[in-house]
Each structure stands twice: as C-alpha cells, then as structure tokens.
Amino acid sequence: MASPAKSVWDTESSERLGELERVHTVVRGRGPGRRWYTDQLNRSLFVALVAQFQIYCRNLHSDAVAAYLSPVSAPQHEVLQRLLVQDLQLNRRNPRRGVLGRDFRRLGLDLIGIMNAQSTRVRGDLERLDLLIDFRNAIVHGNELAIQSHIAAGLVATNLKSYKQFKKTTDRLVNTMDSIVSTYLADELRTSPPW
C-alpha cells in the first residue's frame, strides 16, 4: 500500500512528466541520429521533475501530519496541526536534504538520518537529489555559467537519457521515503502502518 502522496506521484505527477516526455519524442523523432532544437525542452524536463518531487514531499508531509494527529482529540487537533505545518520549508524552499530533515523532524522523525543509514545507494540518491536541484536552480535562474559547469564536469547532461536517470533516482527516493514515514508513524502511534 502507498501513501496518498505516492499515489499522486504515480499518477498525476507521472502524467505531467509523461506529457513533456511525449513532446520530446515528437520533436526529436523516433529514429536514430541527433536532432537539433531540443536543449530548452530537455532543460524543462529537469525543472518539471524537481517541481513534481517537491509536490510529493509536501503531500507526504501532509499525509504524515494527518496520520500523526489522527488519535488527537478535536480541540487539540487544530492547534497541533497549525504547529506542525507552521513555516513549513517545503512551501518555499527546494526539497533538499536539510529542508526535508527540518520539516519531518517536527514529527519527531529523523528522516534524513534514517535514509543515510539505509544504504550507500540511498545516500547516493540524496546526493544526486541535491545535484538535480542545483542544476534545476541554474536553469530557472538563467545561470548559464553554472549550467555549463555542471555539464562540463560530467555531472549532468541536457538530454533525455540524463533526465531519465534522475527520474529513476527520484522514484527510488519516493519509495524509500514512503516506507520510512509509514514505519515511523506505525511505531510512534503504536498502530498498523497508515499505508
């Protein structure tokens, strides 16, 4: 079972990203050989990917808050909910490790610490997430020097293959985060997992 946030990631977010991928296929064509005039479209794929991942992270936090407050009485519910979402960093900052850690720590969950302890692959995915966000920020802020620096260092390429590799990274992070948050809530609330 998945969280409502993951269900949105698997359906609506996937469809939004799929629209851009299909446009890319139409512009680039299906046959072999290099097609021109796809650089800006490729860049937009990275921008959209970070946007959809941020939506997932905000939704997951909302799902976690709802589950966390489910046993609380009605008079306390509103006050506690306000405290748990007040000044939520995911509403205005990029979904980097520090932001995710800070926002989920409000629930008593050391999300990033647990993720780092999971495996070297998860740690690598978190590092790639920050790289993806750096690249996306360079694009949306029109920082051509930073864009070219990322490309020259071999950290990212503005092509469909590189985008799909980062998409796989975010897919793995979504699965990992969904599982960790569910397990934490079940342990904390001493109930069955909420999803």
CSV table of N, CA, C and O in Angstrom, one decimal, residues 62-113:
chain,number,residue,atom,x,y,z
A,62,SER,N,2.1,16.3,4.6
A,62,SER,CA,0.6,16.5,5.0
A,62,SER,C,0.0,15.2,5.4
A,62,SER,O,-0.7,15.1,6.3
A,63,ASP,N,0.3,14.1,4.6
A,63,ASP,CA,-0.2,12.8,5.0
A,63,ASP,C,0.3,12.3,6.3
A,63,ASP,O,-0.4,11.8,7.1
A,64,ALA,N,1.6,12.6,6.6
A,64,ALA,CA,2.2,12.2,7.9
A,64,ALA,C,1.5,13.0,9.0
A,64,ALA,O,1.2,12.4,10.1
A,65,VAL,N,1.3,14.3,8.8
A,65,VAL,CA,0.7,15.1,9.9
A,65,VAL,C,-0.7,14.6,10.1
A,65,VAL,O,-1.1,14.5,11.3
A,66,ALA,N,-1.5,14.3,9.1
A,66,ALA,CA,-2.8,13.8,9.3
A,66,ALA,C,-2.8,12.5,10.1
A,66,ALA,O,-3.6,12.3,11.0
A,67,ALA,N,-1.9,11.6,9.7
A,67,ALA,CA,-1.8,10.3,10.5
A,67,ALA,C,-1.4,10.5,11.9
A,67,ALA,O,-1.9,9.9,12.8
A,68,TYR,N,-0.4,11.4,12.1
A,68,TYR,CA,0.1,11.7,13.4
A,68,TYR,C,-0.9,12.2,14.3
A,68,TYR,O,-1.0,11.9,15.5
A,69,LEU,N,-1.8,13.0,13.8
A,69,LEU,CA,-2.9,13.7,14.6
A,69,LEU,C,-4.1,12.9,14.7
A,69,LEU,O,-5.1,13.3,15.4
A,70,SER,N,-4.2,11.8,14.0
A,70,SER,CA,-5.5,11.0,14.0
A,70,SER,C,-6.0,10.6,15.4
A,70,SER,O,-7.2,10.6,15.6
A,71,PRO,N,-5.1,10.3,16.3
A,71,PRO,CA,-5.6,9.9,17.7
A,71,PRO,C,-5.9,11.1,18.6
A,71,PRO,O,-6.4,11.0,19.7
A,72,VAL,N,-5.6,12.3,18.1
A,72,VAL,CA,-5.7,13.5,18.9
A,72,VAL,C,-7.2,14.0,19.0
A,72,VAL,O,-7.9,14.0,18.0
A,73,SER,N,-7.6,14.5,20.1
A,73,SER,CA,-9.0,15.0,20.3
A,73,SER,C,-9.2,16.3,19.4
A,73,SER,O,-8.2,17.0,19.2
A,74,ALA,N,-10.4,16.5,19.1
A,74,ALA,CA,-10.7,17.6,18.2
A,74,ALA,C,-10.2,19.0,18.7
A,74,ALA,O,-9.7,19.8,17.9
A,75,PRO,N,-10.4,19.3,20.0
A,75,PRO,CA,-9.9,20.7,20.4
A,75,PRO,C,-8.4,20.8,20.2
A,75,PRO,O,-7.9,21.9,19.9
A,76,GLN,N,-7.6,19.8,20.4
A,76,GLN,CA,-6.2,19.8,20.3
A,76,GLN,C,-5.7,19.7,18.8
A,76,GLN,O,-4.6,20.2,18.5
A,77,HIS,N,-6.5,19.1,18.0
A,77,HIS,CA,-6.1,18.8,16.6
A,77,HIS,C,-5.7,20.1,15.9
A,77,HIS,O,-4.7,20.1,15.3
A,78,GLU,N,-6.6,21.1,15.9
A,78,GLU,CA,-6.3,22.3,15.1
A,78,GLU,C,-5.0,23.0,15.6
A,78,GLU,O,-4.2,23.4,14.8
A,79,VAL,N,-4.9,23.1,16.9
A,79,VAL,CA,-3.7,23.8,17.4
A,79,VAL,C,-2.4,23.0,17.1
A,79,VAL,O,-1.4,23.6,16.6
A,80,LEU,N,-2.4,21.7,17.3
A,80,LEU,CA,-1.2,20.9,16.9
A,80,LEU,C,-1.0,20.9,15.4
A,80,LEU,O,0.2,21.0,15.0
A,81,GLN,N,-2.0,20.8,14.6
A,81,GLN,CA,-1.8,20.8,13.2
A,81,GLN,C,-1.1,22.2,12.8
A,81,GLN,O,-0.2,22.2,12.0
A,82,ARG,N,-1.6,23.3,13.3
A,82,ARG,CA,-1.0,24.6,13.0
A,82,ARG,C,0.5,24.6,13.3
A,82,ARG,O,1.3,25.1,12.6
A,83,LEU,N,0.8,24.0,14.5
A,83,LEU,CA,2.2,24.0,14.9
A,83,LEU,C,3.1,23.1,14.0
A,83,LEU,O,4.3,23.4,13.7
A,84,LEU,N,2.5,22.0,13.5
A,84,LEU,CA,3.3,21.1,12.7
A,84,LEU,C,3.5,21.6,11.3
A,84,LEU,O,4.5,21.1,10.6
A,85,VAL,N,2.7,22.5,10.8
A,85,VAL,CA,2.8,23.0,9.4
A,85,VAL,C,3.3,24.4,9.4
A,85,VAL,O,3.5,24.9,8.3
A,86,GLN,N,3.3,25.1,10.5
A,86,GLN,CA,3.7,26.5,10.5
A,86,GLN,C,5.2,26.7,10.0
A,86,GLN,O,6.1,25.9,10.4
A,87,ASP,N,5.3,27.6,9.1
A,87,ASP,CA,6.6,27.9,8.5
A,87,ASP,C,7.2,26.6,7.8
A,87,ASP,O,8.4,26.4,7.9
A,88,LEU,N,6.4,25.8,7.2
A,88,LEU,CA,6.9,24.6,6.5
A,88,LEU,C,7.9,25.1,5.4
A,88,LEU,O,7.5,25.8,4.5
A,89,GLN,N,9.1,24.6,5.4
A,89,GLN,CA,10.1,25.0,4.5
A,89,GLN,C,9.8,24.5,3.1
A,89,GLN,O,10.1,25.1,2.1
A,90,LEU,N,9.1,23.3,3.0
A,90,LEU,CA,8.8,22.8,1.7
A,90,LEU,C,7.8,23.7,0.9
A,90,LEU,O,7.7,23.5,-0.3
A,91,ASN,N,7.2,24.6,1.6
A,91,ASN,CA,6.3,25.6,0.9
A,91,ASN,C,7.0,26.7,0.1
A,91,ASN,O,6.5,27.3,-0.8
A,92,ARG,N,8.3,26.9,0.5
A,92,ARG,CA,9.0,28.0,-0.2
A,92,ARG,C,10.5,27.7,-0.5
A,92,ARG,O,11.1,28.5,-1.1
A,93,ARG,N,11.0,26.6,-0.1
A,93,ARG,CA,12.4,26.2,-0.4
A,93,ARG,C,12.4,24.9,-1.2
A,93,ARG,O,11.5,24.1,-1.2
A,94,ASN,N,13.6,24.6,-1.8
A,94,ASN,CA,13.8,23.4,-2.5
A,94,ASN,C,13.8,22.2,-1.6
A,94,ASN,O,14.2,22.3,-0.4
A,95,PRO,N,13.4,21.0,-2.1
A,95,PRO,CA,13.3,19.8,-1.3
A,95,PRO,C,14.6,19.1,-1.1
A,95,PRO,O,14.8,18.0,-1.4
A,96,ARG,N,15.6,19.9,-0.6
A,96,ARG,CA,16.9,19.4,-0.3
A,96,ARG,C,16.9,18.6,1.0
A,96,ARG,O,16.0,18.6,1.8
A,97,ARG,N,18.0,17.9,1.3
A,97,ARG,CA,18.1,17.1,2.5
A,97,ARG,C,17.8,17.9,3.7
A,97,ARG,O,17.1,17.5,4.6
A,98,GLY,N,18.4,19.1,3.8
A,98,GLY,CA,18.3,19.9,5.0
A,98,GLY,C,16.8,20.4,5.2
A,98,GLY,O,16.3,20.4,6.3
A,99,VAL,N,16.1,20.7,4.2
A,99,VAL,CA,14.7,21.1,4.2
A,99,VAL,C,13.9,19.9,4.6
A,99,VAL,O,13.0,20.0,5.5
A,100,LEU,N,14.1,18.8,4.0
A,100,LEU,CA,13.3,17.6,4.3
A,100,LEU,C,13.5,17.2,5.8
A,100,LEU,O,12.6,16.9,6.5
A,101,GLY,N,14.8,17.2,6.2
A,101,GLY,CA,15.1,16.9,7.6
A,101,GLY,C,14.4,17.8,8.6
A,101,GLY,O,13.8,17.3,9.5
A,102,ARG,N,14.5,19.1,8.3
A,102,ARG,CA,13.9,20.1,9.2
A,102,ARG,C,12.4,19.9,9.3
A,102,ARG,O,11.8,19.8,10.4
A,103,ASP,N,11.7,19.8,8.2
A,103,ASP,CA,10.2,19.7,8.2
A,103,ASP,C,9.7,18.4,8.8
A,103,ASP,O,8.8,18.4,9.5
A,104,PHE,N,10.4,17.2,8.5
A,104,PHE,CA,9.9,16.0,9.1
A,104,PHE,C,10.3,15.8,10.5
A,104,PHE,O,9.7,15.1,11.3
A,105,ARG,N,11.4,16.5,11.0
A,105,ARG,CA,11.8,16.5,12.4
A,105,ARG,C,10.7,17.0,13.3
A,105,ARG,O,10.6,16.7,14.4
A,106,ARG,N,9.8,17.9,12.8
A,106,ARG,CA,8.7,18.4,13.6
A,106,ARG,C,7.8,17.3,14.1
A,106,ARG,O,7.2,17.4,15.1
A,107,LEU,N,7.8,16.2,13.3
A,107,LEU,CA,7.0,15.0,13.8
A,107,LEU,C,7.9,14.1,14.6
A,107,LEU,O,7.4,13.0,15.0
A,108,GLY,N,9.1,14.5,14.9
A,108,GLY,CA,10.0,13.6,15.7
A,108,GLY,C,10.7,12.6,14.8
A,108,GLY,O,11.4,11.7,15.4
A,109,LEU,N,10.7,12.7,13.5
A,109,LEU,CA,11.3,11.8,12.6
A,109,LEU,C,12.6,12.3,12.0
A,109,LEU,O,12.6,13.4,11.4
A,110,ASP,N,13.7,11.6,12.3
A,110,ASP,CA,14.9,12.0,11.7
A,110,ASP,C,15.0,11.3,10.3
A,110,ASP,O,15.8,10.3,10.1
A,111,LEU,N,14.2,11.8,9.4
A,111,LEU,CA,14.1,11.2,8.0
A,111,LEU,C,15.4,11.1,7.3
A,111,LEU,O,15.8,10.0,6.8
A,112,ILE,N,16.2,12.1,7.3
A,112,ILE,CA,17.5,12.1,6.5
A,112,ILE,C,18.5,11.1,7.2
A,112,ILE,O,19.2,10.4,6.6
A,113,GLY,N,18.5,11.2,8.6
A,113,GLY,CA,19.4,10.3,9.3
A,113,GLY,C,19.1,8.8,9.0
A,113,GLY,O,20.0,8.0,8.8
